[in-house]
Short mmCIF file of N, CA and C in Angstrom, two decimals:
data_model
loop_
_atom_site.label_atom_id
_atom_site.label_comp_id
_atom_site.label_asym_id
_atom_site.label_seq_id
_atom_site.Cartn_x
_atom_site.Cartn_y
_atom_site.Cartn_z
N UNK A 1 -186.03 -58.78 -58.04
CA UNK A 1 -185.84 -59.73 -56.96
C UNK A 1 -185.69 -59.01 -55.62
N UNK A 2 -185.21 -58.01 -55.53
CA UNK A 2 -184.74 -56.91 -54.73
C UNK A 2 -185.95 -56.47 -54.09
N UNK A 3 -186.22 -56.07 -54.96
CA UNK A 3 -188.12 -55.60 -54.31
C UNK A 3 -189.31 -56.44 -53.62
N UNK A 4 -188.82 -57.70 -54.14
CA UNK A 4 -189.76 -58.91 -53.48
C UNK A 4 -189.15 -59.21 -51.97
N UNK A 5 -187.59 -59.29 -52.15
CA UNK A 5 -186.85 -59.79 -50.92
C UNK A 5 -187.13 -58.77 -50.03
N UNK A 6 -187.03 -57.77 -50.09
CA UNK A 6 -186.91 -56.50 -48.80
C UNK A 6 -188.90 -56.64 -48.19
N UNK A 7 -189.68 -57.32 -48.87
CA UNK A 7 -190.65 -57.68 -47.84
C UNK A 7 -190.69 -58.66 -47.18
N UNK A 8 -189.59 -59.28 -47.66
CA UNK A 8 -190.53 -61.09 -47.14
C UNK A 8 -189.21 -60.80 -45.56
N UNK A 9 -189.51 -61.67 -44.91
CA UNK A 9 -188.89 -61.85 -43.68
C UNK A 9 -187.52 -62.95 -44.04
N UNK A 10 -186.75 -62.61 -42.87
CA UNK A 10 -185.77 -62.55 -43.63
C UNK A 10 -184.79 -64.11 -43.96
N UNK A 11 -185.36 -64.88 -43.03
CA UNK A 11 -185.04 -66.56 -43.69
C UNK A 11 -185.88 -66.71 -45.49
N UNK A 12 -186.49 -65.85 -45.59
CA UNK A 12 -187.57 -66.14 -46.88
C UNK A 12 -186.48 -65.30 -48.05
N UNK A 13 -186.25 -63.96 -47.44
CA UNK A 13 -185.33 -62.90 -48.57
C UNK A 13 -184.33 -63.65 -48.77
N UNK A 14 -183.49 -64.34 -48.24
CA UNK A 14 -182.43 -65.28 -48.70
C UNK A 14 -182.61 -66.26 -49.65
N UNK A 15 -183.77 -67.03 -49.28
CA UNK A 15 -184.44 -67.56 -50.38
C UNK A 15 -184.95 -67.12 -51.84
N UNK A 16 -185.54 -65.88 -51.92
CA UNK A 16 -185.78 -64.93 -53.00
C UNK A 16 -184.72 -64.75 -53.50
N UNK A 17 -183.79 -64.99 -53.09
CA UNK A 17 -182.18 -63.89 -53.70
C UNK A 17 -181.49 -65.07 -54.43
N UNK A 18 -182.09 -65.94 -53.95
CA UNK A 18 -180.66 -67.08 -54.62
C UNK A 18 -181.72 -67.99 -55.76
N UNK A 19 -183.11 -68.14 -55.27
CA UNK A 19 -183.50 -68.75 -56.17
C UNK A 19 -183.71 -68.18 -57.67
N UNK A 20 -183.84 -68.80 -58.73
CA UNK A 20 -183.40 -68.47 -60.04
C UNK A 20 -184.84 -67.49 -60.75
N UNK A 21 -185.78 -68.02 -60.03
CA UNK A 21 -187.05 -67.02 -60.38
C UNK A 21 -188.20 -67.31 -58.94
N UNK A 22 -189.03 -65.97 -58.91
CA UNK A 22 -190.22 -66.32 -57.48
C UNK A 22 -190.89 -65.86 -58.62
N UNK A 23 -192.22 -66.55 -58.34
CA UNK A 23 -193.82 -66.43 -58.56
C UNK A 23 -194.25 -65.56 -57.68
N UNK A 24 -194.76 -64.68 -57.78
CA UNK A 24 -195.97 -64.06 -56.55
C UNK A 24 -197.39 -64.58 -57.25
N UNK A 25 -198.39 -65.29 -57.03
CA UNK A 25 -199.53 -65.56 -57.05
C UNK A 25 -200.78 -64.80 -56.44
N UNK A 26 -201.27 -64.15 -57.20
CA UNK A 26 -201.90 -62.71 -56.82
C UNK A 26 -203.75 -63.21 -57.20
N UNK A 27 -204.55 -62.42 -56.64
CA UNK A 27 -205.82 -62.37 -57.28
C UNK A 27 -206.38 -61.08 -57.32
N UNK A 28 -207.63 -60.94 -58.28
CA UNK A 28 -207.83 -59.56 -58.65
C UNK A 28 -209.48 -59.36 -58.10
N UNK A 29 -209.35 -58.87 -57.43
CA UNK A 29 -210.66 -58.95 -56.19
C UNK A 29 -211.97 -58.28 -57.50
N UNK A 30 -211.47 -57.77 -58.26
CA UNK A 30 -212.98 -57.19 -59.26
C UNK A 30 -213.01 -58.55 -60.54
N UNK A 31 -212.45 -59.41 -60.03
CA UNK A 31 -212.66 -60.45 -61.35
C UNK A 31 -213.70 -60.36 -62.14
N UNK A 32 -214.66 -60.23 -61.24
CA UNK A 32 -216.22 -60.68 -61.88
C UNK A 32 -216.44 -59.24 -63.18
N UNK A 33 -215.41 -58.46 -63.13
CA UNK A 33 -215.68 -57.26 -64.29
C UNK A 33 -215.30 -58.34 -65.59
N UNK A 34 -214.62 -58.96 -65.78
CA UNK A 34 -214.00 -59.77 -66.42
C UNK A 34 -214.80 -61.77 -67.07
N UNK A 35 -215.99 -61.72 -66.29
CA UNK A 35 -216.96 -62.68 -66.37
C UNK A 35 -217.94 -62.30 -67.97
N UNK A 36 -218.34 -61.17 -68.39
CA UNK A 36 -218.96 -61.31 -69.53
C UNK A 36 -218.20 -61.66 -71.01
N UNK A 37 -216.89 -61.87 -70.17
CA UNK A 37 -216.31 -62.11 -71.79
C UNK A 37 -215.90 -63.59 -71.52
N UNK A 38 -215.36 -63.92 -70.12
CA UNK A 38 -214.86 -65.48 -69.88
C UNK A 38 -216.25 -66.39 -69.63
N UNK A 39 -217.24 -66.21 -69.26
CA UNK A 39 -218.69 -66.81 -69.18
C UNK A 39 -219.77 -66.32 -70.01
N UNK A 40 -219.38 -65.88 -71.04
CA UNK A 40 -220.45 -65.30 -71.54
C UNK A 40 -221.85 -65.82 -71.84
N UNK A 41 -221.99 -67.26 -71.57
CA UNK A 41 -223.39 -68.18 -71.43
C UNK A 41 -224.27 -67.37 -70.45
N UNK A 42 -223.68 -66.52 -69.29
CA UNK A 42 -224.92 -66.26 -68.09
C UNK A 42 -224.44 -64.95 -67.38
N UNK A 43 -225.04 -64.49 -67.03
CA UNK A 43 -224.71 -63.27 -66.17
C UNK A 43 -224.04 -63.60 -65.11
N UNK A 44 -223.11 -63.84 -64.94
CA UNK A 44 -222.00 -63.81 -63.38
C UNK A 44 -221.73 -62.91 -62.47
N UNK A 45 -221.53 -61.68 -63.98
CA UNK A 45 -221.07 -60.39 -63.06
C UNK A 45 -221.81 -59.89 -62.46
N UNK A 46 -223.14 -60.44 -62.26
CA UNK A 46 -224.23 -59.82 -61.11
C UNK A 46 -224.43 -60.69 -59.93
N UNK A 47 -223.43 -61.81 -59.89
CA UNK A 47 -223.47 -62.34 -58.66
C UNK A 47 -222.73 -62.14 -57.62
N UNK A 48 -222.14 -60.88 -58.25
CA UNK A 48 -220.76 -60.11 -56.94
C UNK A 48 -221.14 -59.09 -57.20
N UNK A 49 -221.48 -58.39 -57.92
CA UNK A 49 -221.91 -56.79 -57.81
C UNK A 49 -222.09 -56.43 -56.26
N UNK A 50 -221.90 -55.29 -56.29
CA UNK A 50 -222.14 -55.16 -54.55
C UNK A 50 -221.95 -56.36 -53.20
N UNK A 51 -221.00 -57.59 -53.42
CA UNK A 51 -220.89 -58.38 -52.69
C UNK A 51 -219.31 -58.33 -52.68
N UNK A 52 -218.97 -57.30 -51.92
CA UNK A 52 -217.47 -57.35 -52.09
C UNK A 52 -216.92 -58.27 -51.32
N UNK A 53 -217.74 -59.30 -50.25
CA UNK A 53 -216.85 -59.93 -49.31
C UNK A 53 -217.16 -61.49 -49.69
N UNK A 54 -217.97 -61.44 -51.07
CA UNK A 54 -218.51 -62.32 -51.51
C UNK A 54 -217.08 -62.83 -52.88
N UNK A 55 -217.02 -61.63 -53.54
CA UNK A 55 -215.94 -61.80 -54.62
C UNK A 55 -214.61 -62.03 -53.87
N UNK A 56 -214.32 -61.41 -52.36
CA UNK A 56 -213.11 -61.06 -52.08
C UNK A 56 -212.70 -62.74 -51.80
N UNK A 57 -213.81 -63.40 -50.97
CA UNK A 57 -213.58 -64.81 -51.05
C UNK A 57 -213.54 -65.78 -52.18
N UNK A 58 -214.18 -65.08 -53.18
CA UNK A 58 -213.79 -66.11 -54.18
C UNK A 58 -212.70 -65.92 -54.97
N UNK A 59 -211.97 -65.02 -55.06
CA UNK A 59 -211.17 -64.52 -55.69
C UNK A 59 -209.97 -65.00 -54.88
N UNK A 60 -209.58 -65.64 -53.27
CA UNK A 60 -208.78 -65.92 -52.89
C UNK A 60 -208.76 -67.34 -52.80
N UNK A 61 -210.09 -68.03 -52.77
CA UNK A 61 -210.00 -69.87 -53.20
C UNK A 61 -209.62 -69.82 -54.60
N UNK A 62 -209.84 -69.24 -55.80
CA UNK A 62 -209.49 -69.52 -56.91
C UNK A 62 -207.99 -69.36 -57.20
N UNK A 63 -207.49 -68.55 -56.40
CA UNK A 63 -206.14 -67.90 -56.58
C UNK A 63 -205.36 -68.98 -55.81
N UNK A 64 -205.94 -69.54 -54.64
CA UNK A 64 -204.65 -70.47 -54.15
C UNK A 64 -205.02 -71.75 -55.18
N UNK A 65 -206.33 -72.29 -55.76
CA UNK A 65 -206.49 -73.06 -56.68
C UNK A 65 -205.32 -73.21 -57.18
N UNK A 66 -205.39 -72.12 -58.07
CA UNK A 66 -204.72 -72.08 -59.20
C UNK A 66 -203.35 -71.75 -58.85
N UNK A 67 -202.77 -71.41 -58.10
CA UNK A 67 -201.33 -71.38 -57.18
C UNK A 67 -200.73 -73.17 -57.62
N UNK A 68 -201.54 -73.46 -56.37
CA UNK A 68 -201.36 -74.76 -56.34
C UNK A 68 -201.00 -76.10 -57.78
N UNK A 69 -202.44 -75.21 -58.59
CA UNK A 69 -201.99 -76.21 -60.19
C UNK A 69 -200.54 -75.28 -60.65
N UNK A 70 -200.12 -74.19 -60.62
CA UNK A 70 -198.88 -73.65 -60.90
C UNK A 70 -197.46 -74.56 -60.40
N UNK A 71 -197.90 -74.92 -58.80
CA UNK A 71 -197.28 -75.38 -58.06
C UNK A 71 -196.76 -76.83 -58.89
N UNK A 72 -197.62 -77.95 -58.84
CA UNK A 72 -197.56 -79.19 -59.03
C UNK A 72 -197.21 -79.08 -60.61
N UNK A 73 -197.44 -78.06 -61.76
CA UNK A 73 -197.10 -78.28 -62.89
C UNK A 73 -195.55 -78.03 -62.82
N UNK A 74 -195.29 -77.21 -62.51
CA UNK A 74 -193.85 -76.46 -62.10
C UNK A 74 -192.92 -77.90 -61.54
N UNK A 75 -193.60 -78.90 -60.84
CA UNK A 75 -193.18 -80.14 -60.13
C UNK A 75 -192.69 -81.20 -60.89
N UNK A 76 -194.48 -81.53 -62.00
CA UNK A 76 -193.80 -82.46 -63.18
C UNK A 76 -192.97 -82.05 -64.09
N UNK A 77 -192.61 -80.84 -64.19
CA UNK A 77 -191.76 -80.74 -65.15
C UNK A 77 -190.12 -80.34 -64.46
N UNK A 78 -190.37 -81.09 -63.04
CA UNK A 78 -189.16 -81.20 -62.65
C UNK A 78 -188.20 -80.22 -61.59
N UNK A 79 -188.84 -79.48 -61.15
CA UNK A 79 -188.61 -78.25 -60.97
C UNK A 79 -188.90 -78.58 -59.07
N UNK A 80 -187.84 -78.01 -58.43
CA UNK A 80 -188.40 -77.77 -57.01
C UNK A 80 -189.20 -76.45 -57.01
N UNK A 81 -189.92 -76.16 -55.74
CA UNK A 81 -190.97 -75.00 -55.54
C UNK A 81 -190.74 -75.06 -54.26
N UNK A 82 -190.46 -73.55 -53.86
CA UNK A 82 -190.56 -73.42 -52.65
C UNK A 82 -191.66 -72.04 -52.12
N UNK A 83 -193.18 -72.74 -51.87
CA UNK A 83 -194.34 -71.68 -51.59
C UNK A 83 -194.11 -71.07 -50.46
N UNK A 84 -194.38 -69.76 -50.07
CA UNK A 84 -194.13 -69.20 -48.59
C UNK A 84 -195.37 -68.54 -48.56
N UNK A 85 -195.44 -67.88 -47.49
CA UNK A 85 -196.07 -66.91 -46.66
C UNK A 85 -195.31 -65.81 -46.32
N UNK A 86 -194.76 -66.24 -45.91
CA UNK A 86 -193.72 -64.89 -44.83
C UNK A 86 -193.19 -63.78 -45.61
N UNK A 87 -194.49 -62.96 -45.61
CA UNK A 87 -193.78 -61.59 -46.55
C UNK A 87 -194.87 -60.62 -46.34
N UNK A 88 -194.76 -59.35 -46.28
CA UNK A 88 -195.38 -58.17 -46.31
C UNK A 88 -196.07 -57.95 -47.28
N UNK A 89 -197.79 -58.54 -47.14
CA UNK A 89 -198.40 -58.52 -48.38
C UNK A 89 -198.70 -57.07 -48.95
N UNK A 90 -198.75 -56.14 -47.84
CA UNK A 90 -198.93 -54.57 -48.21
C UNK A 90 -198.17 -54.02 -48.98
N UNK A 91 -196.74 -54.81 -48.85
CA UNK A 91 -195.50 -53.97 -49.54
C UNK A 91 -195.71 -54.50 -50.95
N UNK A 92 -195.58 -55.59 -51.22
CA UNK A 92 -195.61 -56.42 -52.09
C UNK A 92 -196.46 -55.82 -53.35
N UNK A 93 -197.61 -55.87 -52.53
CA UNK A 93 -199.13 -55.48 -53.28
C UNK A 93 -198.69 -53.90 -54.01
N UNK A 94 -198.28 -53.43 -52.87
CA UNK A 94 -197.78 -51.47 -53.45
C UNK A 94 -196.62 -51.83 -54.64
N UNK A 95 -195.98 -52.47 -54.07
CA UNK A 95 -194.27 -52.42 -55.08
C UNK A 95 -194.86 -53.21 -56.80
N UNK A 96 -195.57 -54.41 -56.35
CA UNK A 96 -196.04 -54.97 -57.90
C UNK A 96 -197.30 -54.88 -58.65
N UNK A 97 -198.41 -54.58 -57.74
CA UNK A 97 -199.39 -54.25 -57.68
C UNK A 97 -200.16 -52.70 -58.12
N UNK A 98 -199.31 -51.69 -57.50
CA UNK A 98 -199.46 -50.51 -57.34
C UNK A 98 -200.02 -49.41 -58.26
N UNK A 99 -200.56 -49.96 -59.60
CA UNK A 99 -201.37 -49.33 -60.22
C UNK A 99 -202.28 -50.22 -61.00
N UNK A 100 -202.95 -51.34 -59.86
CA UNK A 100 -204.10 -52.46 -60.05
C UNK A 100 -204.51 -52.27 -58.73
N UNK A 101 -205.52 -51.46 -58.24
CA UNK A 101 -205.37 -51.66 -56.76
C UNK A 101 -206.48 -52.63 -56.51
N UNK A 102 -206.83 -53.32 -57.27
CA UNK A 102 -207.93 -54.83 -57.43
C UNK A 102 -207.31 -55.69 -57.05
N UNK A 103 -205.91 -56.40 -57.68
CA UNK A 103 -204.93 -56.97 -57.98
C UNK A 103 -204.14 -57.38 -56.41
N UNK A 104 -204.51 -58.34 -55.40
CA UNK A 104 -203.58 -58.25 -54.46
C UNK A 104 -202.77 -59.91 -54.29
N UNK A 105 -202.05 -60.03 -53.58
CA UNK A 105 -200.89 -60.89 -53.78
C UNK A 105 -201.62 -61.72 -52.43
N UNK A 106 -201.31 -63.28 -52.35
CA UNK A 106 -201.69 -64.53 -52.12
C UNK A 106 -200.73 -64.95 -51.62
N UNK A 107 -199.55 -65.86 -52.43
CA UNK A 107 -198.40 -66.22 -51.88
C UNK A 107 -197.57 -66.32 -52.39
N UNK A 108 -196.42 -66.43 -52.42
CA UNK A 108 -195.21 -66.46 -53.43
C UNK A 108 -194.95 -67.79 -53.35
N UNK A 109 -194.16 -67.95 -54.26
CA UNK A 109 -193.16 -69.46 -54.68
C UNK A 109 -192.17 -69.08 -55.23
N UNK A 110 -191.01 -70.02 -55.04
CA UNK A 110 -189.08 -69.34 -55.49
C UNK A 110 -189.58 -70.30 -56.56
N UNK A 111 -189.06 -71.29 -58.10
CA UNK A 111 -189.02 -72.21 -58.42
C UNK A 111 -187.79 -71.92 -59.34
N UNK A 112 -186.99 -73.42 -59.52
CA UNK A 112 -185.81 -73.61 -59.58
C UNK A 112 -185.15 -74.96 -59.12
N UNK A 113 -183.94 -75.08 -59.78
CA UNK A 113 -183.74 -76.57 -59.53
C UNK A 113 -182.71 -76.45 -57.55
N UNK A 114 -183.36 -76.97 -56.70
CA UNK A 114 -182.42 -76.62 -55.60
C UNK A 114 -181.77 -77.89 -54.85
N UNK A 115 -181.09 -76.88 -53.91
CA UNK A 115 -179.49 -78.12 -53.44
C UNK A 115 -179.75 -79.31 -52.83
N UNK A 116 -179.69 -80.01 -53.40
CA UNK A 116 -179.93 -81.77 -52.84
C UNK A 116 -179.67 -81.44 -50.89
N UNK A 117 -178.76 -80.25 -50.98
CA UNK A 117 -178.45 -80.61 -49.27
C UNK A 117 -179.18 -79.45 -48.21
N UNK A 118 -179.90 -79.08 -49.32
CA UNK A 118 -180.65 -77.92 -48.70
C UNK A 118 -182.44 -78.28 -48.74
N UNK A 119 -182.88 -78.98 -49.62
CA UNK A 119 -183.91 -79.34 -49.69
C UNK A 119 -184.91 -80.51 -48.35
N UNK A 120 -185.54 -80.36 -47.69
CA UNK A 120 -185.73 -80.66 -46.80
C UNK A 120 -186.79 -81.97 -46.93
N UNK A 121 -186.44 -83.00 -46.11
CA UNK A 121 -187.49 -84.59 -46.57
C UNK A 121 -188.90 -84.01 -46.40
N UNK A 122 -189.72 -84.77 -46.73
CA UNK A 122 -191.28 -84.29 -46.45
C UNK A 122 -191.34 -84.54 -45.01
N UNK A 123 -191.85 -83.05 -44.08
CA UNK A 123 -192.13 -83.42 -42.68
C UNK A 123 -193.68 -84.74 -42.80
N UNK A 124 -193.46 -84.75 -41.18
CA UNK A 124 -194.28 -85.74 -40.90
C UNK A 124 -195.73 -85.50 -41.47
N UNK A 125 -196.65 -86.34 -41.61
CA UNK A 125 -198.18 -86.25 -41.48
C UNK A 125 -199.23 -86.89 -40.82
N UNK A 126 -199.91 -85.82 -40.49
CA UNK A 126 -200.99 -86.98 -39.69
C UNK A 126 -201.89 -87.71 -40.28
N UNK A 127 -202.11 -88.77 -39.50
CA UNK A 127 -203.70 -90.00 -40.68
C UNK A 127 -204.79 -89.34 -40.67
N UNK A 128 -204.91 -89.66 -41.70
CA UNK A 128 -206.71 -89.01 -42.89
C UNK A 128 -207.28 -88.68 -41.37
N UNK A 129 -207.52 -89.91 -40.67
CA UNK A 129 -208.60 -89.43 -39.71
C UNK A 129 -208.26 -88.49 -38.08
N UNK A 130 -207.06 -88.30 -38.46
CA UNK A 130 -207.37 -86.76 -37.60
C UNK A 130 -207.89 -85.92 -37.61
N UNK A 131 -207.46 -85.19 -38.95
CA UNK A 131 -208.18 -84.20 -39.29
C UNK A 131 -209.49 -84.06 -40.26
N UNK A 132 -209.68 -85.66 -40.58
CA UNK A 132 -211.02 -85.43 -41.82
C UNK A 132 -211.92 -86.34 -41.23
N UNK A 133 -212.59 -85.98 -41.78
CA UNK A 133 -214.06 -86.91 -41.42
C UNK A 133 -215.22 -87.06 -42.60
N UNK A 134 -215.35 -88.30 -42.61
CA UNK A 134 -216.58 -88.93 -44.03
C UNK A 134 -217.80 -88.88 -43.01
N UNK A 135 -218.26 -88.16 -44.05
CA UNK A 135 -220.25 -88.29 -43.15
C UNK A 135 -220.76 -88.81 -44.84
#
């Protein structure tokens, strides 16, 4: 816990310290080495070969994907989640990471049951059509 807290900034390390477990949600930028055994119907791993900025993006939509289903499962089964940002992904990456250097870190989440008086209402939102648009 120690090692996670001393990167994150420091309203976040307080958070790390008290909550009962953090997630770091990581992705592994050479995934596609790993495609002939999880797809084995088609050649995948030749659709990133030499496209490192090609895998590096897919490897970070799949990773908050799948963050996110971590997130909301972690939810129905009752559980608060608290996802951040605010942390030193370099440190992070070296301290948990550090002999995967494929392997880099996304975002963390504390999860745990937390204080009715600490938990904060859902801020505001804006309507669908501010920010979206149907064509």
């Amino acid at each position: 816990k120690e090692r996670l807290a001393v990167a994150a900034l420091p309203g976040n390390a307080d958070k790390i310290r008290k909550a009962p477990v953090t997630a770091i949600i990581g992705m592994d930028n050479a995934f596609y080495e790993h495609l002939p055994e999880l797809l084995p119907h088609t050649d995948a791993r030749s659709w990133f070969i030499g496209k490192e900025d090609l895998a590096r993006t897919t490897a970070f939509r799949n990773s908050s994907m799948q963050g996110a289903y971590f997130i909301l499962a972690a939810r129905v089964l009752g559980l608060d989640t608290g996802p951040m940002s605010g942390f030193d992904n370099a440190a992070v990456d070296a301290a948990f990471f550090g002999d995967q250097p494929s392997v880099k870190s996304n975002f963390i989440s504390t999860i745990g049951y937390g204080d009715p008086a600490s938990i904060f209402d859902r801020s505001p939102r804006p309507g669908f059509d501010r920010f979206n648009r149907i064509i």
